[in-house]
Short mmCIF file of C-alpha atoms in Angstrom, two decimals:
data_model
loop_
_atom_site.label_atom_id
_atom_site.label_comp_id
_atom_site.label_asym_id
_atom_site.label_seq_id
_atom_site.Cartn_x
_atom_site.Cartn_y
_atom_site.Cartn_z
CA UNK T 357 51.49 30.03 -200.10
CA UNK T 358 52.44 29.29 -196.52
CA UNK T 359 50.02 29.19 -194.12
CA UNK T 360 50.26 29.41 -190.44
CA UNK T 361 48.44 27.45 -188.40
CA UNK T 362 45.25 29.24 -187.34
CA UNK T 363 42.20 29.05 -184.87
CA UNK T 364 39.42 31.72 -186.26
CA UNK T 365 36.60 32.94 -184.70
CA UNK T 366 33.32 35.05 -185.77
CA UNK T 367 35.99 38.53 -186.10
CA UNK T 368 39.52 37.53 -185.96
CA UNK T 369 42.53 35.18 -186.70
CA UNK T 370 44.67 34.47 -183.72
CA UNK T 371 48.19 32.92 -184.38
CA UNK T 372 49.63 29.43 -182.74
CA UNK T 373 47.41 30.15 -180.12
CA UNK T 374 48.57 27.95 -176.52
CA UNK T 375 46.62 25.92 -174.82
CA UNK T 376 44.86 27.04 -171.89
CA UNK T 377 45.72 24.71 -169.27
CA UNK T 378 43.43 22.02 -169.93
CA UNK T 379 44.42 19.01 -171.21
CA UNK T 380 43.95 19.11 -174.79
CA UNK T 381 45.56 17.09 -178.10
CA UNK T 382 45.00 17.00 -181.54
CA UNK T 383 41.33 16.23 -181.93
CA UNK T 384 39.56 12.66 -182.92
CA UNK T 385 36.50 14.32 -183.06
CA UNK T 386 34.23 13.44 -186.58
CA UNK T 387 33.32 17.03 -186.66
CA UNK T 388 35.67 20.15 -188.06
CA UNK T 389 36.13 21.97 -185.21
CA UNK T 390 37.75 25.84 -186.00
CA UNK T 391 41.45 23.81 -185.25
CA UNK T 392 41.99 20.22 -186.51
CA UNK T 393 45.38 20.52 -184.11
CA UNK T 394 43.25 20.73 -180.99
CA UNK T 395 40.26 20.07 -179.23
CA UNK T 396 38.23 22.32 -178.13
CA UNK T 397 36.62 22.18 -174.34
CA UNK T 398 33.43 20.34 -173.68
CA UNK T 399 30.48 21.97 -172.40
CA UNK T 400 28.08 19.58 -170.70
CA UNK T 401 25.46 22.05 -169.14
CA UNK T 402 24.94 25.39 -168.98
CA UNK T 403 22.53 27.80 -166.84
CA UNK T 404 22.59 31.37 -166.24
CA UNK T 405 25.80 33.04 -166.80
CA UNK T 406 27.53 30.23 -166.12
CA UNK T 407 29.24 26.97 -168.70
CA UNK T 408 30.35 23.90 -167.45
CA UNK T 409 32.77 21.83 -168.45
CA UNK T 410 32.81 17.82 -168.28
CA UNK T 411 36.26 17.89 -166.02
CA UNK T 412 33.23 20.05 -163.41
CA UNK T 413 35.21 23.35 -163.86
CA UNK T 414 32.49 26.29 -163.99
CA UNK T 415 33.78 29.28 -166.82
CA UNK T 416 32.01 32.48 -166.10
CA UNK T 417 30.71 33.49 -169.82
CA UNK T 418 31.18 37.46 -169.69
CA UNK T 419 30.63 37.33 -173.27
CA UNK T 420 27.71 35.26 -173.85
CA UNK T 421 29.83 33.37 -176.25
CA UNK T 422 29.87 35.94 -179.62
CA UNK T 423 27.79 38.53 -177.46
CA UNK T 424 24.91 36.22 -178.27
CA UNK T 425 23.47 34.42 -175.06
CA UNK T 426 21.69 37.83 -173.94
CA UNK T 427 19.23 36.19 -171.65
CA UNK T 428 21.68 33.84 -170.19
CA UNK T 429 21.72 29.69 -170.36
CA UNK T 430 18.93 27.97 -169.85
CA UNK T 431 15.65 30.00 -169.82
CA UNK T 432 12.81 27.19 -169.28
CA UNK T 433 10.47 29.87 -171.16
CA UNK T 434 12.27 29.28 -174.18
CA UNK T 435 11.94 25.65 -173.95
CA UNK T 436 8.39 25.85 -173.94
CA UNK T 437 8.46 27.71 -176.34
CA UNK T 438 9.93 25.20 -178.47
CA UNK T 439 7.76 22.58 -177.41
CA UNK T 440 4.77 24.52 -178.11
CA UNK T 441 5.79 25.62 -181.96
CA UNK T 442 6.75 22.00 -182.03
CA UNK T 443 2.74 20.96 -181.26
CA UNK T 444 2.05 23.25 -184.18
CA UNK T 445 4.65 22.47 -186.62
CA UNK T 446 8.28 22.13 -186.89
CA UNK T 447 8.98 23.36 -190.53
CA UNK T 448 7.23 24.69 -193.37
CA UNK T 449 8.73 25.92 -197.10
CA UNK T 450 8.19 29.97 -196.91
CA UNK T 451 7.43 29.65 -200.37
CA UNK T 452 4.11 28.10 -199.32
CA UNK T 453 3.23 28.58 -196.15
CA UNK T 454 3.53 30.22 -193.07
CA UNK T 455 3.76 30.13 -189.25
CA UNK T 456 2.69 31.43 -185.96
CA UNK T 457 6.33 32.09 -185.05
CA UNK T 458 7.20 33.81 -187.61
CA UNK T 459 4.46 35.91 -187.88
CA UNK T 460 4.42 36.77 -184.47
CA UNK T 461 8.27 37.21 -184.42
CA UNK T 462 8.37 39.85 -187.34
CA UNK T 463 5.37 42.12 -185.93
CA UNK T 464 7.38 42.42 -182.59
CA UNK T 465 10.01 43.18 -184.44
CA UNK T 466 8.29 45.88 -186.84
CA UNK T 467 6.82 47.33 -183.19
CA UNK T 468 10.20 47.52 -182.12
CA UNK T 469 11.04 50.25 -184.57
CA UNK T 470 8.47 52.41 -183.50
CA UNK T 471 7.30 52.22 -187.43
CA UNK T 472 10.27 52.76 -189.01
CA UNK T 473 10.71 49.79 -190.36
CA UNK T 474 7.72 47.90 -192.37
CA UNK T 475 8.87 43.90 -192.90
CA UNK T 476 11.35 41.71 -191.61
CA UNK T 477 13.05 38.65 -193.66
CA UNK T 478 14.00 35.93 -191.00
CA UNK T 479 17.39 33.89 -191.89
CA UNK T 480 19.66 31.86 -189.77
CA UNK T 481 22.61 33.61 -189.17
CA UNK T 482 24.37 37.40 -189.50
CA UNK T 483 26.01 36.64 -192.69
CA UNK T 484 22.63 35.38 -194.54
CA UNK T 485 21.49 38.48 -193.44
CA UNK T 486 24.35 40.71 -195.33
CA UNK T 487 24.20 39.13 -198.43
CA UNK T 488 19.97 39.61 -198.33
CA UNK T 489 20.50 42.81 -197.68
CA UNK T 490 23.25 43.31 -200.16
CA UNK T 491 20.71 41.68 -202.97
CA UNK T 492 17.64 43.95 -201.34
CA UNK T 493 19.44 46.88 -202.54
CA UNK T 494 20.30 45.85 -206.02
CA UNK T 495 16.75 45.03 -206.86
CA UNK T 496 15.45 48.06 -204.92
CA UNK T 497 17.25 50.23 -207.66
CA UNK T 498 16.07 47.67 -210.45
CA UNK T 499 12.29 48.02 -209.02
CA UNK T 500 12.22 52.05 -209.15
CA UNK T 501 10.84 53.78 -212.29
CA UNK T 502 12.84 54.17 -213.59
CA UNK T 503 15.22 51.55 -213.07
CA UNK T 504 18.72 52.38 -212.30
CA UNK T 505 20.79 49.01 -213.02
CA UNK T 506 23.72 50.82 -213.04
CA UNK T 507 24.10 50.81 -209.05
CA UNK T 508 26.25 47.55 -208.28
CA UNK T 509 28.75 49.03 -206.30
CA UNK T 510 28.89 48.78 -202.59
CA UNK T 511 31.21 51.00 -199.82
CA UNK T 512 31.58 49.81 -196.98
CA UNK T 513 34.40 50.29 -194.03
CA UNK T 514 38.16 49.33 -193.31
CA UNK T 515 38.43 47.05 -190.53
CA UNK T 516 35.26 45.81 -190.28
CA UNK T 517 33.32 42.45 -190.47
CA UNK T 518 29.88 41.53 -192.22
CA UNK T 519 30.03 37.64 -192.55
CA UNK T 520 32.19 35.00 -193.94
CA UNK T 521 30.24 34.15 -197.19
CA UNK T 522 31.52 35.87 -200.17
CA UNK T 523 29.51 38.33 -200.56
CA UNK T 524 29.68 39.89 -196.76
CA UNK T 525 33.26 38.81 -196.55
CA UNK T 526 33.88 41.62 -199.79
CA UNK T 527 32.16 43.94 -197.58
CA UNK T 528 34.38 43.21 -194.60
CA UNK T 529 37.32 45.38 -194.38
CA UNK T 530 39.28 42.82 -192.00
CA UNK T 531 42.37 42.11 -194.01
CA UNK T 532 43.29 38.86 -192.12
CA UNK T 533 39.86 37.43 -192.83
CA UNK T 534 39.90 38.68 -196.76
CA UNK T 535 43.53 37.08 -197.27
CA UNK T 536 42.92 33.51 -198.12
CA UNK T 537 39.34 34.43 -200.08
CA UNK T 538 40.86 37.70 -201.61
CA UNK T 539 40.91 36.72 -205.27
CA UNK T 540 37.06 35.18 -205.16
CA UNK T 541 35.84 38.73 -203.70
CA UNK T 542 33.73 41.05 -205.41
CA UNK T 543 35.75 43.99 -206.97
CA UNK T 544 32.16 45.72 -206.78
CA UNK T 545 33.09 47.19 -203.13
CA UNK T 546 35.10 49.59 -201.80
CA UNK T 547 36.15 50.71 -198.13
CA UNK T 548 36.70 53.95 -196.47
CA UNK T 549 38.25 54.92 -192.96
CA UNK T 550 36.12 53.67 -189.99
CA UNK T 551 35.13 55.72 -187.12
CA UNK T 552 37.72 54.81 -184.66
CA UNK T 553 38.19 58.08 -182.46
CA UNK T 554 41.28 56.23 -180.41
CA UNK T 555 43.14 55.20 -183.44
CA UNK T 556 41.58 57.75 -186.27
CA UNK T 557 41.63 61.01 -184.70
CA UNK T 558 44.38 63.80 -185.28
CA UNK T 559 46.42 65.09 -182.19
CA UNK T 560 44.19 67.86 -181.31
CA UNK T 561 41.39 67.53 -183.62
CA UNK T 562 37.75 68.29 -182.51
CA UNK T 563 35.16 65.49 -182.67
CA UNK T 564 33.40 67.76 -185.41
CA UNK T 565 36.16 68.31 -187.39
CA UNK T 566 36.98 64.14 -187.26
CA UNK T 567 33.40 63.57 -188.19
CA UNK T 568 33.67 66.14 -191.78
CA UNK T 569 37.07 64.61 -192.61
CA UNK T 570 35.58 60.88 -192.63
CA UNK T 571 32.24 62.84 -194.60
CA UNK T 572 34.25 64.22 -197.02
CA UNK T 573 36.16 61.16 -197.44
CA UNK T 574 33.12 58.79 -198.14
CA UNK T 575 32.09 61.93 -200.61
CA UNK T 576 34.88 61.62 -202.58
CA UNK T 577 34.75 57.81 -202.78
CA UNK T 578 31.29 58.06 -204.20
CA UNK T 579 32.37 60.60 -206.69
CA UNK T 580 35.48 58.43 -207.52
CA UNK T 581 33.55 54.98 -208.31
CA UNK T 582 30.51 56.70 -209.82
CA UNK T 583 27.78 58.14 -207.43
CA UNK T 584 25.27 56.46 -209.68
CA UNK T 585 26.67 53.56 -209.60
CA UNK T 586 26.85 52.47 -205.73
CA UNK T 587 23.56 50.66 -203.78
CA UNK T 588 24.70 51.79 -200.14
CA UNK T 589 27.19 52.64 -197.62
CA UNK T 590 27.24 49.80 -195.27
CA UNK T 591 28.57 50.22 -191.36
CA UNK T 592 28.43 49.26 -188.31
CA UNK T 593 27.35 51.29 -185.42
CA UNK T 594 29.11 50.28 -182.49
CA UNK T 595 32.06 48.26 -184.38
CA UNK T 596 32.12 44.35 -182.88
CA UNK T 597 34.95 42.23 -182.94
CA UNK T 598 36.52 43.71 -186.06
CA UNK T 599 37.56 46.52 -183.61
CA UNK T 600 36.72 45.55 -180.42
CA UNK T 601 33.38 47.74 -179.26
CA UNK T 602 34.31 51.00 -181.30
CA UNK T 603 31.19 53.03 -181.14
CA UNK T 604 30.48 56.11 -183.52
CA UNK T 605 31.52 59.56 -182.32
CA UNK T 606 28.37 61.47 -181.75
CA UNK T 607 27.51 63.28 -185.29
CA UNK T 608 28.73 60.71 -187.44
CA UNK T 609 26.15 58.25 -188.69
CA UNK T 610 24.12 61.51 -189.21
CA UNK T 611 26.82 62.86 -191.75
CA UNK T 612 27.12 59.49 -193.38
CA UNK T 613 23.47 59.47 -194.37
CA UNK T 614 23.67 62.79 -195.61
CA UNK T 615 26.15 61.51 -198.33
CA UNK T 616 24.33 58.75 -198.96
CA UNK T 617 21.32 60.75 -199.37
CA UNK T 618 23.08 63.75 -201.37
CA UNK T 619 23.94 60.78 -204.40
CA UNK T 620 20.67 59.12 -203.88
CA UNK T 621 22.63 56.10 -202.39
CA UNK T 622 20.89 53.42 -199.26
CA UNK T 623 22.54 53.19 -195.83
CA UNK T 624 23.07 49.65 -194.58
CA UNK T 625 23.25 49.41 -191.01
CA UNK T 626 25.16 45.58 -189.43
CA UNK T 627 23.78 45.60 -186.06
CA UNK T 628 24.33 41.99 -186.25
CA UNK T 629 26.53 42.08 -182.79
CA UNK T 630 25.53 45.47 -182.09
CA UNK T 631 22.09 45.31 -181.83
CA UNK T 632 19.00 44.01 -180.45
CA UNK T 633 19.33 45.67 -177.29
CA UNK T 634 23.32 45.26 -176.60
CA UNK T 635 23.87 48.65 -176.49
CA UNK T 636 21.14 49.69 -174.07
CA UNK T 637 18.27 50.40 -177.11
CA UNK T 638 16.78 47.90 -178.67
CA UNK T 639 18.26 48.97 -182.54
CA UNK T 640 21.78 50.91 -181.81
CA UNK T 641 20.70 53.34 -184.44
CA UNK T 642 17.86 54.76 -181.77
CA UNK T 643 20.52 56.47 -180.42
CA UNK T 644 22.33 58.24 -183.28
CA UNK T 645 19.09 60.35 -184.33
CA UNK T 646 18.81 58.53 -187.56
CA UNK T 647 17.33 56.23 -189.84
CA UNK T 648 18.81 53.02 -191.94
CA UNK T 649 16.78 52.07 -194.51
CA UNK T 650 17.84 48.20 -194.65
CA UNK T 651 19.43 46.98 -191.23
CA UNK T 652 20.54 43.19 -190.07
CA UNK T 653 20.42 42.09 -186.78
CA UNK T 654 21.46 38.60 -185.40
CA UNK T 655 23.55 37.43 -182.68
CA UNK T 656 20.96 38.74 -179.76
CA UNK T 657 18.70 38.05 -181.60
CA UNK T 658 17.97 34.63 -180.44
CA UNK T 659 19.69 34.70 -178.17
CA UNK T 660 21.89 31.70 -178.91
CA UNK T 661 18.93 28.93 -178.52
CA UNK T 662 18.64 28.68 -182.00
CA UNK T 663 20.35 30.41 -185.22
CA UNK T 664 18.38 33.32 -186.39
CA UNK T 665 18.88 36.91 -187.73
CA UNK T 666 17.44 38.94 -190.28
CA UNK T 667 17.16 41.83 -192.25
CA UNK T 668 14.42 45.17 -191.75
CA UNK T 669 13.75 46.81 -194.38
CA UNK T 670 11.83 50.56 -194.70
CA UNK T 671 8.53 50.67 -196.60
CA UNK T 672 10.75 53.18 -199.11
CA UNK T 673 12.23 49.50 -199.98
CA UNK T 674 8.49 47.56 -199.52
CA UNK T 675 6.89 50.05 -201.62
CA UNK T 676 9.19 49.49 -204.66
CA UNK T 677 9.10 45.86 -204.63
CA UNK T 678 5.49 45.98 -204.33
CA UNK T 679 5.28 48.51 -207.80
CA UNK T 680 7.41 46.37 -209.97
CA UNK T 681 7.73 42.62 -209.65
CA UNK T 682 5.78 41.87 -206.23
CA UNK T 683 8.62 40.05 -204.70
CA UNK T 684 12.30 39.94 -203.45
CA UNK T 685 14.43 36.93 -205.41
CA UNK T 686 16.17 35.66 -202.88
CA UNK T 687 15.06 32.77 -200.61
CA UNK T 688 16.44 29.83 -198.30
CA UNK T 689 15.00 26.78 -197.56
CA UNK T 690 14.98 27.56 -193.46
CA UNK T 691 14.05 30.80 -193.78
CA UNK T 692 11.42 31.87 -191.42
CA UNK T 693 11.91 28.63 -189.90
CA UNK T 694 9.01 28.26 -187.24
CA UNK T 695 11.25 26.81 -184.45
CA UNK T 696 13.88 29.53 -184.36
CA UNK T 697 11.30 32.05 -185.14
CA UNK T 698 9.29 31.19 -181.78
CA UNK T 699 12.75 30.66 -180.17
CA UNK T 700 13.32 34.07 -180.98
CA UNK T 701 10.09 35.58 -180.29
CA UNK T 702 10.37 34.53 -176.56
CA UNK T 703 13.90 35.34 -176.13
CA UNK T 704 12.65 38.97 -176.98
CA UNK T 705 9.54 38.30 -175.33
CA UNK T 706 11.72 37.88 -172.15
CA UNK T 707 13.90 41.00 -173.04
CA UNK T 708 10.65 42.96 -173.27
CA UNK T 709 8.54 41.62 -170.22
CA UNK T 710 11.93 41.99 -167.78
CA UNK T 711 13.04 45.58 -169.25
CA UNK T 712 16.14 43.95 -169.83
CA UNK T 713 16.94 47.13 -172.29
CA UNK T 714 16.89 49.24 -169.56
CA UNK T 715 19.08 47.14 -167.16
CA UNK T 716 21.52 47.05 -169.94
CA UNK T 717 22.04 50.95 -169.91
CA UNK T 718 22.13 50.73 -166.27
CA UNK T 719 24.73 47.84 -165.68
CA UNK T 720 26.55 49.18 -169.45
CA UNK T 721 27.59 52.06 -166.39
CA UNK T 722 28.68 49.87 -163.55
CA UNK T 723 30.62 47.45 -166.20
CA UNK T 724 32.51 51.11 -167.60
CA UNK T 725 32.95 52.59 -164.63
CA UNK T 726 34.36 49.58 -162.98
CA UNK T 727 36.63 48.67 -166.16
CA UNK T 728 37.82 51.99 -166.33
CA UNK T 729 38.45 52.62 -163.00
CA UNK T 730 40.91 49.60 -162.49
CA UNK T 731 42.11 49.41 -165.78
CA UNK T 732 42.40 52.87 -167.56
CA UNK T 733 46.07 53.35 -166.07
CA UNK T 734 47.41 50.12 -166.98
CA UNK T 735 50.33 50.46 -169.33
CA UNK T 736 49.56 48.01 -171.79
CA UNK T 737 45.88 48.67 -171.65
CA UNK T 738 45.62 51.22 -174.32
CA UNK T 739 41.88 52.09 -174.96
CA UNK T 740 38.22 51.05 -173.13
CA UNK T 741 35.38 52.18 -175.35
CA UNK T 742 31.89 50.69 -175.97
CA UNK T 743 28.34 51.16 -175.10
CA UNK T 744 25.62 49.06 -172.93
CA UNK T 745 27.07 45.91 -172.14
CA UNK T 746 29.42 45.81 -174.92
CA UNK T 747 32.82 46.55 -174.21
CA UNK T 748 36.08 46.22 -175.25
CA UNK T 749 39.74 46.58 -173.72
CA UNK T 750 42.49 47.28 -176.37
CA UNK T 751 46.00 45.88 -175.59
CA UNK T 752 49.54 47.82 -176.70
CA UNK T 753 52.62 47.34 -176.19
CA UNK T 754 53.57 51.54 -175.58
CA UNK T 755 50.83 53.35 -173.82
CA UNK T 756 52.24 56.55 -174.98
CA UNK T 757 52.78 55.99 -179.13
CA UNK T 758 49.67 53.41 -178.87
CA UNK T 759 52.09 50.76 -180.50
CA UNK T 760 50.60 47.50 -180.93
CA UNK T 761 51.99 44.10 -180.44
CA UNK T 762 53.08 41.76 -182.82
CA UNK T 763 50.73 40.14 -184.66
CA UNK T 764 52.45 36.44 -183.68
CA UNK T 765 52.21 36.97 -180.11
CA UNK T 766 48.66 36.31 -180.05
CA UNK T 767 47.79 38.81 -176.90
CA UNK T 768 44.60 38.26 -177.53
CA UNK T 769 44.41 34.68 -177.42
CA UNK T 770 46.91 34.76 -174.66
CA UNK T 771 44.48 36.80 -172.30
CA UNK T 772 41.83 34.95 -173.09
CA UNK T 773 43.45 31.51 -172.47
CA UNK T 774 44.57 32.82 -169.25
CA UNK T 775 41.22 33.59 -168.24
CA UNK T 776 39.69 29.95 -169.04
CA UNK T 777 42.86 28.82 -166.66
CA UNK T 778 41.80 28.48 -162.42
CA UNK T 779 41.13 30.69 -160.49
CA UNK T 780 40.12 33.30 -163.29
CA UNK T 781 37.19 30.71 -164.63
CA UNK T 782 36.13 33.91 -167.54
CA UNK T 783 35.55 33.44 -170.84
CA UNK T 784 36.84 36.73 -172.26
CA UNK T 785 35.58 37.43 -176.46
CA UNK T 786 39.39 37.72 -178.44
CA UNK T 787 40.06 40.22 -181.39
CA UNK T 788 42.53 40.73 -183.90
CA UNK T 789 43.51 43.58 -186.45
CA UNK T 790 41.96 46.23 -184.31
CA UNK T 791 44.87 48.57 -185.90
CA UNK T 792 44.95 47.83 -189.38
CA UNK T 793 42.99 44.73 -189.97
CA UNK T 794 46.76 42.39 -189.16
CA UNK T 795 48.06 43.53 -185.69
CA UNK T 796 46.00 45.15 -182.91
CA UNK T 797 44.61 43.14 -179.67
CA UNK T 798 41.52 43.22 -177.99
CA UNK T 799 39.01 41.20 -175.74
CA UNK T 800 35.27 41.97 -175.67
CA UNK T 801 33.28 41.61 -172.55
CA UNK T 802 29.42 41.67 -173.28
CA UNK T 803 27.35 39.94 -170.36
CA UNK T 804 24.26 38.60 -170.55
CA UNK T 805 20.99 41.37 -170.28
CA UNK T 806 19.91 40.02 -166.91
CA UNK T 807 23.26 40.19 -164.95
CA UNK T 808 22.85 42.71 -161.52
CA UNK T 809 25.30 44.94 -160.03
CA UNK T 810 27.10 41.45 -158.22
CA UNK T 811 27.33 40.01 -161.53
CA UNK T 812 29.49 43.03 -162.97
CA UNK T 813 31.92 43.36 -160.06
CA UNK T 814 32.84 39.60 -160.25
CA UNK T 815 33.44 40.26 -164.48
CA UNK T 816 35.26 43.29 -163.63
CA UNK T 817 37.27 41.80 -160.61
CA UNK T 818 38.08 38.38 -162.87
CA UNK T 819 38.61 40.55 -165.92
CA UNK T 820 40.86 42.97 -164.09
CA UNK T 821 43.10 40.33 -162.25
CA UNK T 822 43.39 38.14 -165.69
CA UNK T 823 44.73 41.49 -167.37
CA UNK T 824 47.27 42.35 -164.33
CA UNK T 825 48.98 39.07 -163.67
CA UNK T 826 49.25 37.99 -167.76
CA UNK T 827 51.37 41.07 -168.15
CA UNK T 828 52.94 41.37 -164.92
CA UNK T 829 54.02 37.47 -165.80
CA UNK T 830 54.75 38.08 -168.88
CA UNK T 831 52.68 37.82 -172.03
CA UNK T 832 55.00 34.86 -173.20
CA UNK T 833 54.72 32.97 -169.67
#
């Protein structure tokens, strides 16, 4: 099998990738870095919005890396924080014992749901989360009386992501990233059409009518594969860097549940990149008018000073445990882990105290109007969609027929590496497969929570002049 040579990130595979102006060779480094062909740029400090690099260039981080850093670099709360959970005690094994952090991490969290949710299982990163939550719902089914062992099916969504482990990477729909692993995967789960209203929609079709032909279509993949025999539906609400910011059209989630409910199915909701306040609520789902009953959260979580997400979980799920064996069998030696856990707690702490949430919605505006106001009419700029501060800009090569690139020509990686370049200094958030899981380009911008209105004209006035002069030089220059 020939392989080409590769540099993958959390979403997407970007082909022979150039180099973006610094001076870069294959690496000596001890550590596996995502290329062994190159090294990547060294960050020596970091504060605010802002990375720098050891040659004393400053990069402008209008992503927050994986839309992670959501209070910015550098928060000296956080570090005190740390030191104070330190004073108490670094690590303990969950199986024994406890901690302040983690106590006082998952109540905030419950609070957060307004009571929707009832317990929160802490793990250290998005894809730990998916595959708790994809073992949650098996042994929910096994806990009911009575049991239903038949449901070990999963459906989740074409061009989507969950997590590289096995079992999240069988839920991802993202071809590129299922190639390589394909034959290991679960045959246990099957995917559907996402909710993609630039690329799914029918020439004239209403948002209604869209919304009961993906229904119907999720129907009849339950009744293909056995309603009885599938845990949950599993999706994303705003779509991250599988597609590049893709939120639901308004009706949708609602219909989904519906089917899920109808065969007595769970609804999974990923708001591992989505969520935690990205989108301008603090759980994405508080804006679709409906309920998950198992949900994983992650990136903004903590914010990027430590790795932490986790999985919430309904007291419909709580209660069954608690009537049949008394506990969930799954467990990781760092989870609840009492540094990451107060990390965490601050970093949403911060969020909270600040009423970051609501400067999200409000700056989410100014970042769309100013994106679509300069960009819109571009002719290789074929789609701007997202929510909050989480946005994405999709790349064709024919405005009119929305035809993509080719996959080799790495427009993604292209932009992006034009960006790190002088006098851009942006770090723009590359996607891949945003058409069919191979070819499709996009960039994410997602800012930190605390930027003001100055903060989104320079990321819309960098982003904007990267995006003009790459194409008006050529995207092979």
């Amino acid at each position: 099998m020939s392989l080409p040579s590769l540099v993958v990130n959390d979403g997407n595979v970007a082909v022979n990738p150039k180099q973006n102006g610094h001076a870069q060779g294959p690496s000596t480094s001890a550590v596996l870095h995502r290329s062994l062909h190159t090294a990547p740029l060294k960050v020596i400090s970091a504060q605010g919005s802002y990375l720098t690099l050891e040659d004393g260039q400053q990069i402008l981080d209008a992503t927050g890396g994986a839309a992670v850093a959501c209070i910015g670099h550098g928060d000296p709360s956080v570090k005190e924080a740390v030191m104070k959970q330190m004073d108490q005690v670094s690590y303990c094994h969950s199986l024994f014992f406890s901690s302040s952090g983690a106590e006082n991490l998952a109540k905030l969290l419950i609070d957060s749901t307004e009571g929707v949710m009832a317990k929160a299982f802490i793990v250290s990163s998005g894809s730990e989360a998916m595959e708790a939550a994809m073992k949650l719902a098996r042994q929910y089914y096994l806990e009911l009386q009575p049991a239903q062992p038949d449901r070990i099916r999963f459906i989740a969504r074409k061009e989507s992501y969950h997590g590289n482990t096995l079992g999240a990477l069988a839920l991802s729909g993202h071809v590129a990233r299922r190639k390589l692993f394909k034959p290991m995967l679960s045959e246990n789960v099957t995917h559907v059409s996402p909710c993609n209203a630039y690329r799914g929609m029918r020439s004239g079709e209403s948002i209604e009518a869209y919304v009961d032909r993906l229904a119907q279509e999720l129907d009849d993949e339950f009744k293909r594969v056995g309603p009885h025999r599938v845990c949950a539906f599993v999706a994303e609400p705003v779509v991250g860097a599988a597609l590049g910011c893709v939120p639901s059209v308004p009706g949708y989630l609602k219909a989904m549940k519906a089917i899920c409910k109808k065969h007595g199915a769970l609804l999974i909701l990923d708001e591992v990149m989505c969520g935690m306040g990205r989108t301008g609520s603090i759980h994405a789902w508080q804006q679709e008018g409906i309920t998950p009953d198992l949900q994983t959260i992650g990136k903004g979580l903590g914010g990027g000073y430590a790795p932490i997400a986790g999985v919430l979980m309904t007291q419909r799920i709580v209660d069954a445990l608690d009537r049949g064996t008394g506990s969930f069998m799954h467990g990781h030696t760092y989870q609840g882990h009492p540094l990451a856990c107060a990390v965490a707690f601050q970093v949403q702490t911060v969020v909270r105290d600040q009423r970051l949430v609501e400067n999200v919605a409000a700056m989410g505006k100014l970042l769309e109007e100013g994106l679509k106001n300069k960009l819109a009419h571009h002719p290789n700029v074929g789609d701007i969609r997202g929510r909050g501060l989480f946005w994405g800009i999709e790349f064709v090569e024919d405005k009119e027929s929305k035809k993509a690139f080719p996959a080799d020509m790495g427009v993604e990686m292209r932009v992006h590496e034009r960006g790190m370049q002088k006098p851009y200094n942006i770090s723009l958030y590359p996607g891949s497969g945003s058409v069919d899981g191979l070819v499709g380009d996009h960039v994410i911008v997602a800012p930190a929570y605390n930027v003001n209105a100055q903060d989104i004209d320079l990321i819309v006035q960098r982003t904007v002049q990267v995006v003009q002069d790459i194409f008006k030089d050529g995207i092979d220059s």
